[in-house]
Short mmCIF file of the C-alpha atoms (twelve columns), coordinates in Angstrom:
data_MODEL
# 
_entry.id   MODEL 
# 
loop_
_atom_site.group_PDB 
_atom_site.id 
_atom_site.type_symbol 
_atom_site.label_atom_id 
_atom_site.label_alt_id 
_atom_site.label_comp_id 
_atom_site.label_asym_id 
_atom_site.label_seq_id 
_atom_site.Cartn_x 
_atom_site.Cartn_y 
_atom_site.Cartn_z 
_atom_site.pdbx_PDB_model_num 
ATOM 1   C CA . UNK A 1   215.257 61.714 65.048 1 
ATOM 2   C CA . UNK A 2   216.710 58.893 67.526 1 
ATOM 3   C CA . UNK A 3   213.862 56.467 68.202 1 
ATOM 4   C CA . UNK A 4   213.853 53.620 71.502 1 
ATOM 5   C CA . UNK A 5   212.460 51.059 71.507 1 
ATOM 6   C CA . UNK A 6   212.757 47.108 73.002 1 
ATOM 7   C CA . UNK A 7   216.631 47.839 73.278 1 
ATOM 8   C CA . UNK A 8   217.248 49.043 70.456 1 
ATOM 9   C CA . UNK A 9   217.932 52.791 68.992 1 
ATOM 10  C CA . UNK A 10  216.881 53.927 65.547 1 
ATOM 11  C CA . UNK A 11  218.789 57.092 64.285 1 
ATOM 12  C CA . UNK A 12  216.722 58.437 61.215 1 
ATOM 13  C CA . UNK A 13  219.658 61.412 60.474 1 
ATOM 14  C CA . UNK A 14  222.733 59.195 60.334 1 
ATOM 15  C CA . UNK A 15  220.797 55.990 58.769 1 
ATOM 16  C CA . UNK A 16  221.809 53.667 61.493 1 
ATOM 17  C CA . UNK A 17  220.195 51.367 64.162 1 
ATOM 18  C CA . UNK A 18  221.509 50.236 67.341 1 
ATOM 19  C CA . UNK A 19  220.624 46.688 69.953 1 
ATOM 20  C CA . UNK A 20  222.056 46.691 73.164 1 
ATOM 21  C CA . UNK A 21  224.534 49.511 71.988 1 
ATOM 22  C CA . UNK A 22  225.791 47.812 68.755 1 
ATOM 23  C CA . UNK A 23  225.263 49.045 65.542 1 
ATOM 24  C CA . UNK A 24  223.357 46.437 63.370 1 
ATOM 25  C CA . UNK A 25  223.840 46.017 59.661 1 
ATOM 26  C CA . UNK A 26  220.757 46.933 58.040 1 
ATOM 27  C CA . UNK A 27  220.287 46.947 54.508 1 
ATOM 28  C CA . UNK A 28  218.696 50.049 52.801 1 
ATOM 29  C CA . UNK A 29  215.240 48.327 51.992 1 
ATOM 30  C CA . UNK A 30  215.196 46.657 55.638 1 
ATOM 31  C CA . UNK A 31  215.683 49.883 57.334 1 
ATOM 32  C CA . UNK A 32  213.207 51.675 55.054 1 
ATOM 33  C CA . UNK A 33  210.245 49.562 56.317 1 
ATOM 34  C CA . UNK A 34  211.196 49.852 59.350 1 
ATOM 35  C CA . UNK A 35  211.210 53.620 59.630 1 
ATOM 36  C CA . UNK A 36  207.743 53.410 58.159 1 
ATOM 37  C CA . UNK A 37  206.386 51.120 60.293 1 
ATOM 38  C CA . UNK A 38  207.546 53.266 63.342 1 
ATOM 39  C CA . UNK A 39  206.318 56.320 61.746 1 
ATOM 40  C CA . UNK A 40  203.219 55.086 61.246 1 
ATOM 41  C CA . UNK A 41  202.566 52.508 64.845 1 
ATOM 42  C CA . UNK A 42  199.293 54.496 65.493 1 
ATOM 43  C CA . UNK A 43  197.792 51.944 62.730 1 
ATOM 44  C CA . UNK A 44  197.626 49.021 60.629 1 
ATOM 45  C CA . UNK A 45  199.812 49.786 57.444 1 
ATOM 46  C CA . UNK A 46  198.824 47.759 54.991 1 
ATOM 47  C CA . UNK A 47  201.135 45.712 52.418 1 
ATOM 48  C CA . UNK A 48  199.744 47.601 49.190 1 
ATOM 49  C CA . UNK A 49  200.947 50.768 51.266 1 
ATOM 50  C CA . UNK A 50  204.633 50.052 52.110 1 
ATOM 51  C CA . UNK A 51  205.164 48.610 48.786 1 
ATOM 52  C CA . UNK A 52  203.709 52.324 47.084 1 
ATOM 53  C CA . UNK A 53  205.546 53.769 49.784 1 
ATOM 54  C CA . UNK A 54  208.871 52.148 50.183 1 
ATOM 55  C CA . UNK A 55  209.103 50.807 46.456 1 
ATOM 56  C CA . UNK A 56  207.670 53.927 44.979 1 
ATOM 57  C CA . UNK A 57  207.522 53.279 40.845 1 
ATOM 58  C CA . UNK A 58  209.441 50.285 41.099 1 
ATOM 59  C CA . UNK A 59  207.595 46.749 40.795 1 
ATOM 60  C CA . UNK A 60  208.549 44.298 43.526 1 
ATOM 61  C CA . UNK A 61  206.515 41.021 44.894 1 
ATOM 62  C CA . UNK A 62  205.228 40.892 47.681 1 
ATOM 63  C CA . UNK A 63  207.345 37.740 48.654 1 
ATOM 64  C CA . UNK A 64  210.110 40.489 48.627 1 
ATOM 65  C CA . UNK A 65  207.937 42.626 51.338 1 
ATOM 66  C CA . UNK A 66  207.758 39.436 53.567 1 
ATOM 67  C CA . UNK A 67  212.049 38.854 52.683 1 
ATOM 68  C CA . UNK A 68  211.994 42.564 53.994 1 
ATOM 69  C CA . UNK A 69  209.908 41.874 57.274 1 
ATOM 70  C CA . UNK A 70  211.696 39.232 57.865 1 
ATOM 71  C CA . UNK A 71  215.110 41.045 58.062 1 
ATOM 72  C CA . UNK A 72  213.761 43.788 60.160 1 
ATOM 73  C CA . UNK A 73  212.699 41.389 62.797 1 
ATOM 74  C CA . UNK A 74  215.763 39.663 62.841 1 
ATOM 75  C CA . UNK A 75  217.799 43.277 63.359 1 
ATOM 76  C CA . UNK A 76  215.466 44.437 66.216 1 
ATOM 77  C CA . UNK A 77  215.163 40.668 67.727 1 
ATOM 78  C CA . UNK A 78  211.888 39.771 67.152 1 
ATOM 79  C CA . UNK A 79  210.892 36.843 65.010 1 
ATOM 80  C CA . UNK A 80  207.536 35.532 63.592 1 
ATOM 81  C CA . UNK A 81  206.529 33.528 66.610 1 
ATOM 82  C CA . UNK A 82  206.527 36.062 69.907 1 
ATOM 83  C CA . UNK A 83  206.000 39.763 67.342 1 
ATOM 84  C CA . UNK A 84  207.484 41.724 69.774 1 
ATOM 85  C CA . UNK A 85  207.660 44.800 67.966 1 
ATOM 86  C CA . UNK A 86  206.165 43.896 64.244 1 
ATOM 87  C CA . UNK A 87  202.979 42.554 64.671 1 
ATOM 88  C CA . UNK A 88  201.429 40.088 61.387 1 
ATOM 89  C CA . UNK A 89  197.570 41.292 60.866 1 
ATOM 90  C CA . UNK A 90  196.594 38.609 59.112 1 
ATOM 91  C CA . UNK A 91  194.748 39.644 55.127 1 
ATOM 92  C CA . UNK A 92  196.039 42.976 56.325 1 
ATOM 93  C CA . UNK A 93  199.493 43.715 56.963 1 
ATOM 94  C CA . UNK A 94  201.695 44.764 59.538 1 
ATOM 95  C CA . UNK A 95  202.209 47.370 62.622 1 
ATOM 96  C CA . UNK A 96  204.781 48.291 64.963 1 
ATOM 97  C CA . UNK A 97  203.631 47.311 69.014 1 
ATOM 98  C CA . UNK A 98  206.714 48.192 70.910 1 
ATOM 99  C CA . UNK A 99  206.622 51.136 73.417 1 
ATOM 100 C CA . UNK A 100 208.404 53.825 71.788 1 
ATOM 101 C CA . UNK A 101 210.319 56.945 72.838 1 
ATOM 102 C CA . UNK A 102 212.404 59.462 71.659 1 
ATOM 103 C CA . UNK A 103 215.835 60.496 72.951 1 
ATOM 104 C CA . UNK A 104 215.367 62.300 75.952 1 
ATOM 105 C CA . UNK A 105 211.137 62.360 75.637 1 
ATOM 106 C CA . UNK A 106 208.881 60.583 77.767 1 
ATOM 107 C CA . UNK A 107 206.987 57.316 75.913 1 
ATOM 108 C CA . UNK A 108 205.264 58.216 73.069 1 
ATOM 109 C CA . UNK A 109 201.866 59.717 73.685 1 
ATOM 110 C CA . UNK A 110 202.564 61.788 76.368 1 
ATOM 111 C CA . UNK A 111 205.537 64.337 74.758 1 
ATOM 112 C CA . UNK A 112 202.573 66.855 72.981 1 
ATOM 113 C CA . UNK A 113 199.895 66.390 75.070 1 
ATOM 114 C CA . UNK A 114 199.679 69.811 75.741 1 
ATOM 115 C CA . UNK A 115 199.676 70.844 71.763 1 
ATOM 116 C CA . UNK A 116 197.393 68.133 71.479 1 
ATOM 117 C CA . UNK A 117 194.810 68.504 73.589 1 
ATOM 118 C CA . UNK A 118 194.290 72.252 74.088 1 
ATOM 119 C CA . UNK A 119 190.279 73.084 74.289 1 
ATOM 120 C CA . UNK A 120 189.571 69.587 75.244 1 
ATOM 121 C CA . UNK A 121 189.897 70.031 79.384 1 
ATOM 122 C CA . UNK A 122 186.234 69.027 79.928 1 
ATOM 123 C CA . UNK A 123 186.534 65.851 77.843 1 
ATOM 124 C CA . UNK A 124 189.683 65.188 79.252 1 
ATOM 125 C CA . UNK A 125 188.074 65.785 83.380 1 
ATOM 126 C CA . UNK A 126 184.953 63.284 82.307 1 
ATOM 127 C CA . UNK A 127 186.793 60.772 81.160 1 
ATOM 128 C CA . UNK A 128 188.880 60.374 84.208 1 
ATOM 129 C CA . UNK A 129 185.619 60.746 86.500 1 
ATOM 130 C CA . UNK A 130 184.448 57.830 84.508 1 
ATOM 131 C CA . UNK A 131 188.179 56.388 85.465 1 
ATOM 132 C CA . UNK A 132 187.240 57.002 88.721 1 
ATOM 133 C CA . UNK A 133 184.043 54.913 89.082 1 
ATOM 134 C CA . UNK A 134 185.971 51.776 87.058 1 
ATOM 135 C CA . UNK A 135 187.856 51.643 89.958 1 
ATOM 136 C CA . UNK A 136 184.893 51.905 92.260 1 
ATOM 137 C CA . UNK A 137 183.798 48.542 90.529 1 
ATOM 138 C CA . UNK A 138 180.581 50.462 88.051 1 
ATOM 139 C CA . UNK A 139 181.965 49.492 84.493 1 
ATOM 140 C CA . UNK A 140 181.064 52.136 82.250 1 
ATOM 141 C CA . UNK A 141 180.848 52.760 78.284 1 
ATOM 142 C CA . UNK A 142 182.060 55.625 76.774 1 
ATOM 143 C CA . UNK A 143 181.753 56.865 73.220 1 
ATOM 144 C CA . UNK A 144 183.981 59.585 71.927 1 
ATOM 145 C CA . UNK A 145 182.855 61.345 69.136 1 
ATOM 146 C CA . UNK A 146 182.976 63.595 66.815 1 
ATOM 147 C CA . UNK A 147 184.525 65.001 62.929 1 
ATOM 148 C CA . UNK A 148 187.291 63.910 61.387 1 
ATOM 149 C CA . UNK A 149 190.458 65.622 62.754 1 
ATOM 150 C CA . UNK A 150 188.678 66.389 65.914 1 
ATOM 151 C CA . UNK A 151 191.485 65.148 67.823 1 
ATOM 152 C CA . UNK A 152 189.386 61.810 69.333 1 
ATOM 153 C CA . UNK A 153 192.601 59.547 69.356 1 
ATOM 154 C CA . UNK A 154 194.230 62.241 70.401 1 
ATOM 155 C CA . UNK A 155 192.349 62.428 73.347 1 
ATOM 156 C CA . UNK A 156 192.026 59.118 73.807 1 
ATOM 157 C CA . UNK A 157 195.716 58.321 73.538 1 
ATOM 158 C CA . UNK A 158 196.990 60.607 75.977 1 
ATOM 159 C CA . UNK A 159 194.116 59.407 78.564 1 
ATOM 160 C CA . UNK A 160 195.624 55.676 77.615 1 
ATOM 161 C CA . UNK A 161 198.916 56.902 78.276 1 
ATOM 162 C CA . UNK A 162 197.688 58.321 82.216 1 
ATOM 163 C CA . UNK A 163 196.170 55.155 82.338 1 
ATOM 164 C CA . UNK A 164 199.231 53.198 81.821 1 
ATOM 165 C CA . UNK A 165 201.239 55.225 83.487 1 
ATOM 166 C CA . UNK A 166 198.824 54.005 86.533 1 
ATOM 167 C CA . UNK A 167 199.664 50.346 86.133 1 
ATOM 168 C CA . UNK A 168 195.840 49.957 84.523 1 
ATOM 169 C CA . UNK A 169 195.503 47.133 81.579 1 
ATOM 170 C CA . UNK A 170 195.186 49.210 78.510 1 
ATOM 171 C CA . UNK A 171 194.566 47.402 75.323 1 
ATOM 172 C CA . UNK A 172 194.109 49.104 72.141 1 
ATOM 173 C CA . UNK A 173 192.492 47.734 68.927 1 
ATOM 174 C CA . UNK A 174 191.783 49.770 65.550 1 
ATOM 175 C CA . UNK A 175 188.497 48.394 63.268 1 
ATOM 176 C CA . UNK A 176 189.441 49.141 59.739 1 
ATOM 177 C CA . UNK A 177 187.193 50.141 56.880 1 
ATOM 178 C CA . UNK A 178 186.164 46.901 54.435 1 
ATOM 179 C CA . UNK A 179 184.510 47.277 50.877 1 
ATOM 180 C CA . UNK A 180 183.030 43.942 51.817 1 
ATOM 181 C CA . UNK A 181 182.300 41.622 54.720 1 
ATOM 182 C CA . UNK A 182 184.323 42.379 57.891 1 
ATOM 183 C CA . UNK A 183 186.380 39.526 59.756 1 
ATOM 184 C CA . UNK A 184 185.122 38.872 62.942 1 
ATOM 185 C CA . UNK A 185 185.789 40.267 66.077 1 
ATOM 186 C CA . UNK A 186 189.355 42.071 64.255 1 
ATOM 187 C CA . UNK A 187 189.784 45.115 66.768 1 
ATOM 188 C CA . UNK A 188 189.743 42.615 69.369 1 
ATOM 189 C CA . UNK A 189 192.357 40.196 68.276 1 
ATOM 190 C CA . UNK A 190 194.757 43.015 67.646 1 
ATOM 191 C CA . UNK A 191 194.218 44.319 71.052 1 
ATOM 192 C CA . UNK A 192 194.462 41.240 72.937 1 
ATOM 193 C CA . UNK A 193 197.692 40.698 70.864 1 
ATOM 194 C CA . UNK A 194 199.096 44.007 71.818 1 
ATOM 195 C CA . UNK A 195 198.228 43.576 75.411 1 
ATOM 196 C CA . UNK A 196 200.251 40.218 75.309 1 
ATOM 197 C CA . UNK A 197 203.610 42.213 74.347 1 
ATOM 198 C CA . UNK A 198 203.437 44.064 77.427 1 
ATOM 199 C CA . UNK A 199 204.340 43.543 81.203 1 
ATOM 200 C CA . UNK A 200 201.502 41.631 81.942 1 
ATOM 201 C CA . UNK A 201 201.199 39.479 78.416 1 
ATOM 202 C CA . UNK A 202 201.948 35.971 80.236 1 
ATOM 203 C CA . UNK A 203 199.027 36.709 82.692 1 
ATOM 204 C CA . UNK A 204 196.661 37.401 80.292 1 
ATOM 205 C CA . UNK A 205 197.462 34.645 77.968 1 
ATOM 206 C CA . UNK A 206 196.990 32.468 80.436 1 
ATOM 207 C CA . UNK A 207 193.896 33.591 81.160 1 
ATOM 208 C CA . UNK A 208 192.501 33.167 77.668 1 
ATOM 209 C CA . UNK A 209 193.903 29.401 77.974 1 
ATOM 210 C CA . UNK A 210 191.835 28.976 81.135 1 
ATOM 211 C CA . UNK A 211 188.753 31.104 79.905 1 
ATOM 212 C CA . UNK A 212 188.468 32.255 76.472 1 
ATOM 213 C CA . UNK A 213 190.471 29.051 74.065 1 
ATOM 214 C CA . UNK A 214 188.381 30.223 70.799 1 
ATOM 215 C CA . UNK A 215 190.924 33.334 71.347 1 
ATOM 216 C CA . UNK A 216 193.744 32.276 71.793 1 
ATOM 217 C CA . UNK A 217 193.722 29.618 69.138 1 
ATOM 218 C CA . UNK A 218 193.621 32.449 66.900 1 
ATOM 219 C CA . UNK A 219 196.731 33.658 68.023 1 
ATOM 220 C CA . UNK A 220 199.200 30.831 67.556 1 
ATOM 221 C CA . UNK A 221 202.284 32.439 68.080 1 
ATOM 222 C CA . UNK A 222 201.596 33.429 71.444 1 
ATOM 223 C CA . UNK A 223 201.823 29.425 72.442 1 
ATOM 224 C CA . UNK A 224 203.647 26.609 71.917 1 
ATOM 225 C CA . UNK A 225 202.808 24.255 69.471 1 
ATOM 226 C CA . UNK A 226 202.071 21.735 71.827 1 
ATOM 227 C CA . UNK A 227 199.326 24.139 73.367 1 
ATOM 228 C CA . UNK A 228 198.356 25.321 70.306 1 
ATOM 229 C CA . UNK A 229 196.979 21.692 69.515 1 
ATOM 230 C CA . UNK A 230 195.261 20.651 72.706 1 
ATOM 231 C CA . UNK A 231 193.723 24.333 72.362 1 
ATOM 232 C CA . UNK A 232 192.507 22.910 68.745 1 
ATOM 233 C CA . UNK A 233 191.136 20.273 70.104 1 
ATOM 234 C CA . UNK A 234 189.006 22.503 73.037 1 
ATOM 235 C CA . UNK A 235 187.669 24.109 70.556 1 
ATOM 236 C CA . UNK A 236 186.008 21.653 68.033 1 
ATOM 237 C CA . UNK A 237 182.457 22.979 67.277 1 
ATOM 238 C CA . UNK A 238 182.292 26.484 69.059 1 
ATOM 239 C CA . UNK A 239 180.353 29.155 67.980 1 
ATOM 240 C CA . UNK A 240 180.113 33.117 67.438 1 
ATOM 241 C CA . UNK A 241 177.918 32.779 70.489 1 
ATOM 242 C CA . UNK A 242 180.704 31.002 72.219 1 
ATOM 243 C CA . UNK A 243 183.264 33.303 71.862 1 
ATOM 244 C CA . UNK A 244 181.285 36.370 72.894 1 
ATOM 245 C CA . UNK A 245 180.633 34.744 75.816 1 
ATOM 246 C CA . UNK A 246 184.520 33.838 76.755 1 
ATOM 247 C CA . UNK A 247 185.632 37.015 76.020 1 
ATOM 248 C CA . UNK A 248 183.001 39.158 78.013 1 
ATOM 249 C CA . UNK A 249 184.076 36.942 81.192 1 
ATOM 250 C CA . UNK A 250 187.738 36.642 80.392 1 
ATOM 251 C CA . UNK A 251 187.248 40.297 80.348 1 
ATOM 252 C CA . UNK A 252 185.650 40.376 83.963 1 
ATOM 253 C CA . UNK A 253 188.228 37.710 85.347 1 
ATOM 254 C CA . UNK A 254 191.164 40.111 84.181 1 
ATOM 255 C CA . UNK A 255 189.483 43.022 85.803 1 
ATOM 256 C CA . UNK A 256 189.590 41.613 89.224 1 
ATOM 257 C CA . UNK A 257 193.225 42.182 89.919 1 
ATOM 258 C CA . UNK A 258 193.393 45.712 88.125 1 
ATOM 259 C CA . UNK A 259 191.128 47.774 86.034 1 
ATOM 260 C CA . UNK A 260 191.292 46.994 82.184 1 
ATOM 261 C CA . UNK A 261 190.675 49.806 79.952 1 
ATOM 262 C CA . UNK A 262 189.301 48.658 76.473 1 
ATOM 263 C CA . UNK A 263 189.908 51.238 73.850 1 
ATOM 264 C CA . UNK A 264 188.312 50.261 70.266 1 
ATOM 265 C CA . UNK A 265 189.106 53.291 67.463 1 
ATOM 266 C CA . UNK A 266 186.823 53.935 64.528 1 
ATOM 267 C CA . UNK A 267 183.826 51.561 65.764 1 
ATOM 268 C CA . UNK A 268 181.615 53.617 62.735 1 
ATOM 269 C CA . UNK A 269 184.095 50.594 60.469 1 
ATOM 270 C CA . UNK A 270 183.056 47.957 63.133 1 
ATOM 271 C CA . UNK A 271 181.928 44.697 62.509 1 
ATOM 272 C CA . UNK A 272 178.815 43.116 64.209 1 
ATOM 273 C CA . UNK A 273 180.776 40.783 66.312 1 
ATOM 274 C CA . UNK A 274 183.110 43.464 67.524 1 
ATOM 275 C CA . UNK A 275 179.761 45.776 68.566 1 
ATOM 276 C CA . UNK A 276 178.036 42.477 70.348 1 
ATOM 277 C CA . UNK A 277 180.345 42.817 72.560 1 
ATOM 278 C CA . UNK A 278 180.568 45.820 73.512 1 
ATOM 279 C CA . UNK A 279 176.977 45.641 73.711 1 
ATOM 280 C CA . UNK A 280 177.439 42.806 76.516 1 
ATOM 281 C CA . UNK A 281 179.695 44.699 77.644 1 
ATOM 282 C CA . UNK A 282 177.974 47.343 78.851 1 
ATOM 283 C CA . UNK A 283 174.184 45.555 79.654 1 
ATOM 284 C CA . UNK A 284 175.515 43.277 81.978 1 
ATOM 285 C CA . UNK A 285 174.734 44.531 85.384 1 
ATOM 286 C CA . UNK A 286 177.395 42.881 87.588 1 
ATOM 287 C CA . UNK A 287 180.297 44.632 88.875 1 
ATOM 288 C CA . UNK A 288 183.527 45.267 87.241 1 
ATOM 289 C CA . UNK A 289 186.420 47.531 86.902 1 
ATOM 290 C CA . UNK A 290 185.503 47.381 83.136 1 
ATOM 291 C CA . UNK A 291 186.124 50.584 81.212 1 
ATOM 292 C CA . UNK A 292 185.021 50.691 77.475 1 
ATOM 293 C CA . UNK A 293 186.275 53.347 75.330 1 
ATOM 294 C CA . UNK A 294 185.338 53.761 71.788 1 
ATOM 295 C CA . UNK A 295 185.556 56.346 69.077 1 
ATOM 296 C CA . UNK A 296 183.547 56.979 66.130 1 
ATOM 297 C CA . UNK A 297 182.870 59.949 62.840 1 
ATOM 298 C CA . UNK A 298 179.634 61.356 63.921 1 
ATOM 299 C CA . UNK A 299 178.842 61.733 59.864 1 
ATOM 300 C CA . UNK A 300 179.385 57.634 59.057 1 
ATOM 301 C CA . UNK A 301 177.859 56.913 62.050 1 
ATOM 302 C CA . UNK A 302 174.893 56.242 60.970 1 
ATOM 303 C CA . UNK A 303 175.674 54.344 57.384 1 
ATOM 304 C CA . UNK A 304 177.241 51.500 59.722 1 
ATOM 305 C CA . UNK A 305 176.556 48.359 59.112 1 
ATOM 306 C CA . UNK A 306 177.212 46.617 62.156 1 
ATOM 307 C CA . UNK A 307 174.222 47.560 64.235 1 
ATOM 308 C CA . UNK A 308 176.362 49.997 65.801 1 
ATOM 309 C CA . UNK A 309 173.528 52.515 66.100 1 
ATOM 310 C CA . UNK A 310 171.207 50.330 67.297 1 
ATOM 311 C CA . UNK A 311 173.611 49.049 70.437 1 
ATOM 312 C CA . UNK A 312 174.367 52.972 71.285 1 
ATOM 313 C CA . UNK A 313 170.410 53.361 71.151 1 
ATOM 314 C CA . UNK A 314 169.945 50.179 73.741 1 
ATOM 315 C CA . UNK A 315 172.940 51.131 76.277 1 
ATOM 316 C CA . UNK A 316 171.309 54.832 76.294 1 
ATOM 317 C CA . UNK A 317 168.327 53.456 77.093 1 
ATOM 318 C CA . UNK A 318 169.108 51.754 79.529 1 
ATOM 319 C CA . UNK A 319 171.959 54.819 80.805 1 
ATOM 320 C CA . UNK A 320 174.420 52.395 80.481 1 
ATOM 321 C CA . UNK A 321 176.277 54.779 78.114 1 
ATOM 322 C CA . UNK A 322 178.760 57.783 78.531 1 
ATOM 323 C CA . UNK A 323 178.477 60.454 75.344 1 
ATOM 324 C CA . UNK A 324 181.881 62.522 74.997 1 
ATOM 325 C CA . UNK A 325 181.286 64.787 71.744 1 
ATOM 326 C CA . UNK A 326 184.434 66.770 70.900 1 
ATOM 327 C CA . UNK A 327 183.014 69.562 68.893 1 
ATOM 328 C CA . UNK A 328 185.277 72.763 66.957 1 
ATOM 329 C CA . UNK A 329 187.291 74.019 68.873 1 
ATOM 330 C CA . UNK A 330 186.627 78.372 69.578 1 
ATOM 331 C CA . UNK A 331 189.095 80.706 68.531 1 
ATOM 332 C CA . UNK A 332 190.962 81.292 71.358 1 
ATOM 333 C CA . UNK A 333 192.102 77.151 71.553 1 
ATOM 334 C CA . UNK A 334 192.508 77.424 67.535 1 
ATOM 335 C CA . UNK A 335 194.646 80.444 68.283 1 
ATOM 336 C CA . UNK A 336 196.454 78.655 70.986 1 
# 
C-alpha cells in the first residue's frame, strides 16, 4: 500500500518513505512507528500500545519511544511545535493527523463509502437535512447511537468527508475511556488542535487568541513563545465557567463565515465539562450555522458519569436534538 500525506509517500511493501520525491533514510523502528500511527489514524494511540505493538516482547523505556517519535517527525518534515503530521495528546499518546490518500484513490474516508454504508441511506439523508438547516442558520445537535460495530463512525466519517468537500469547517474529537476522572474538555482540545493543521488553521488560531485565550494557552505549539507568555498573563485566574463561555462564543463566531461541524465520538465516555459544552451549544436560542454530531453506544450511555444522559434529556424536552439510531442491518443489507 502506498499512502500519500503532507508531501510524503510511504510504501509499506518496499519499506520506503519518500518526501518531495526523494527517498528518506529511516530506521526500521521509526518506520514501524510511523506505519502503526498512520494505519490507526482514526484514534489516539496510547504509548503503551505503541511499545507493545512495535517492540513486542522486548523491553524498552518510554524515552526510546520519544526518540523514535522525534525521528518520525524529522523524516516527514514535521516538528514538535507545529505537529502537522504526528500530534502529541498529553497524558494519552499520539495521533496521526495529516490528511491521507492512497495512491490513485480519493482522500481517506471516502474510498469505501459504498461498502461501509450499506443500509444506512435514510440516516445519511437525515444528516443531510440537518446540514441544510444549519446552512440556513438553524443550529442542530445530532446524536448517532447504536451498539458497538453498528457503523456509527463509518456514517459520521462519510458525512464529514462530504462536508469538508463542500468547504465546511469540520472539527473532530474523540472521548477516551478513563479509569479515573478524565481531563476536562480533552476531545474538544483534540478537535481544535486537529483543525489548526488544516487550511483554515491560521484563522482558527487567531479567533481563539481573540475570543478563547483559555483554550489556546493549552495548545502552546500553535503560537510563538512571546504570544504564549502574553496569553498566560491574560488567563490568570480563569475558571471552568469562563472556558465554557469562551468556546461556545468562539465556535459561533467562527460559524459566521462558513458552517462549522463539531464531531465528538464516543460521548458515553465524555467528561462532564465536554457534556456541558454540548448542552450550551444546543440550548442557546441565537441563530448559528453550527452542527454538533455526537456518537455514543446505547448500552453504555446509562452508565455514563458525565451527566450526558441528563443533558440529552433536557435537549430533547426542548426539541433541540435529533436522534439517529443505527439498528442491526437487515438480511439483504448484510448480504450486500
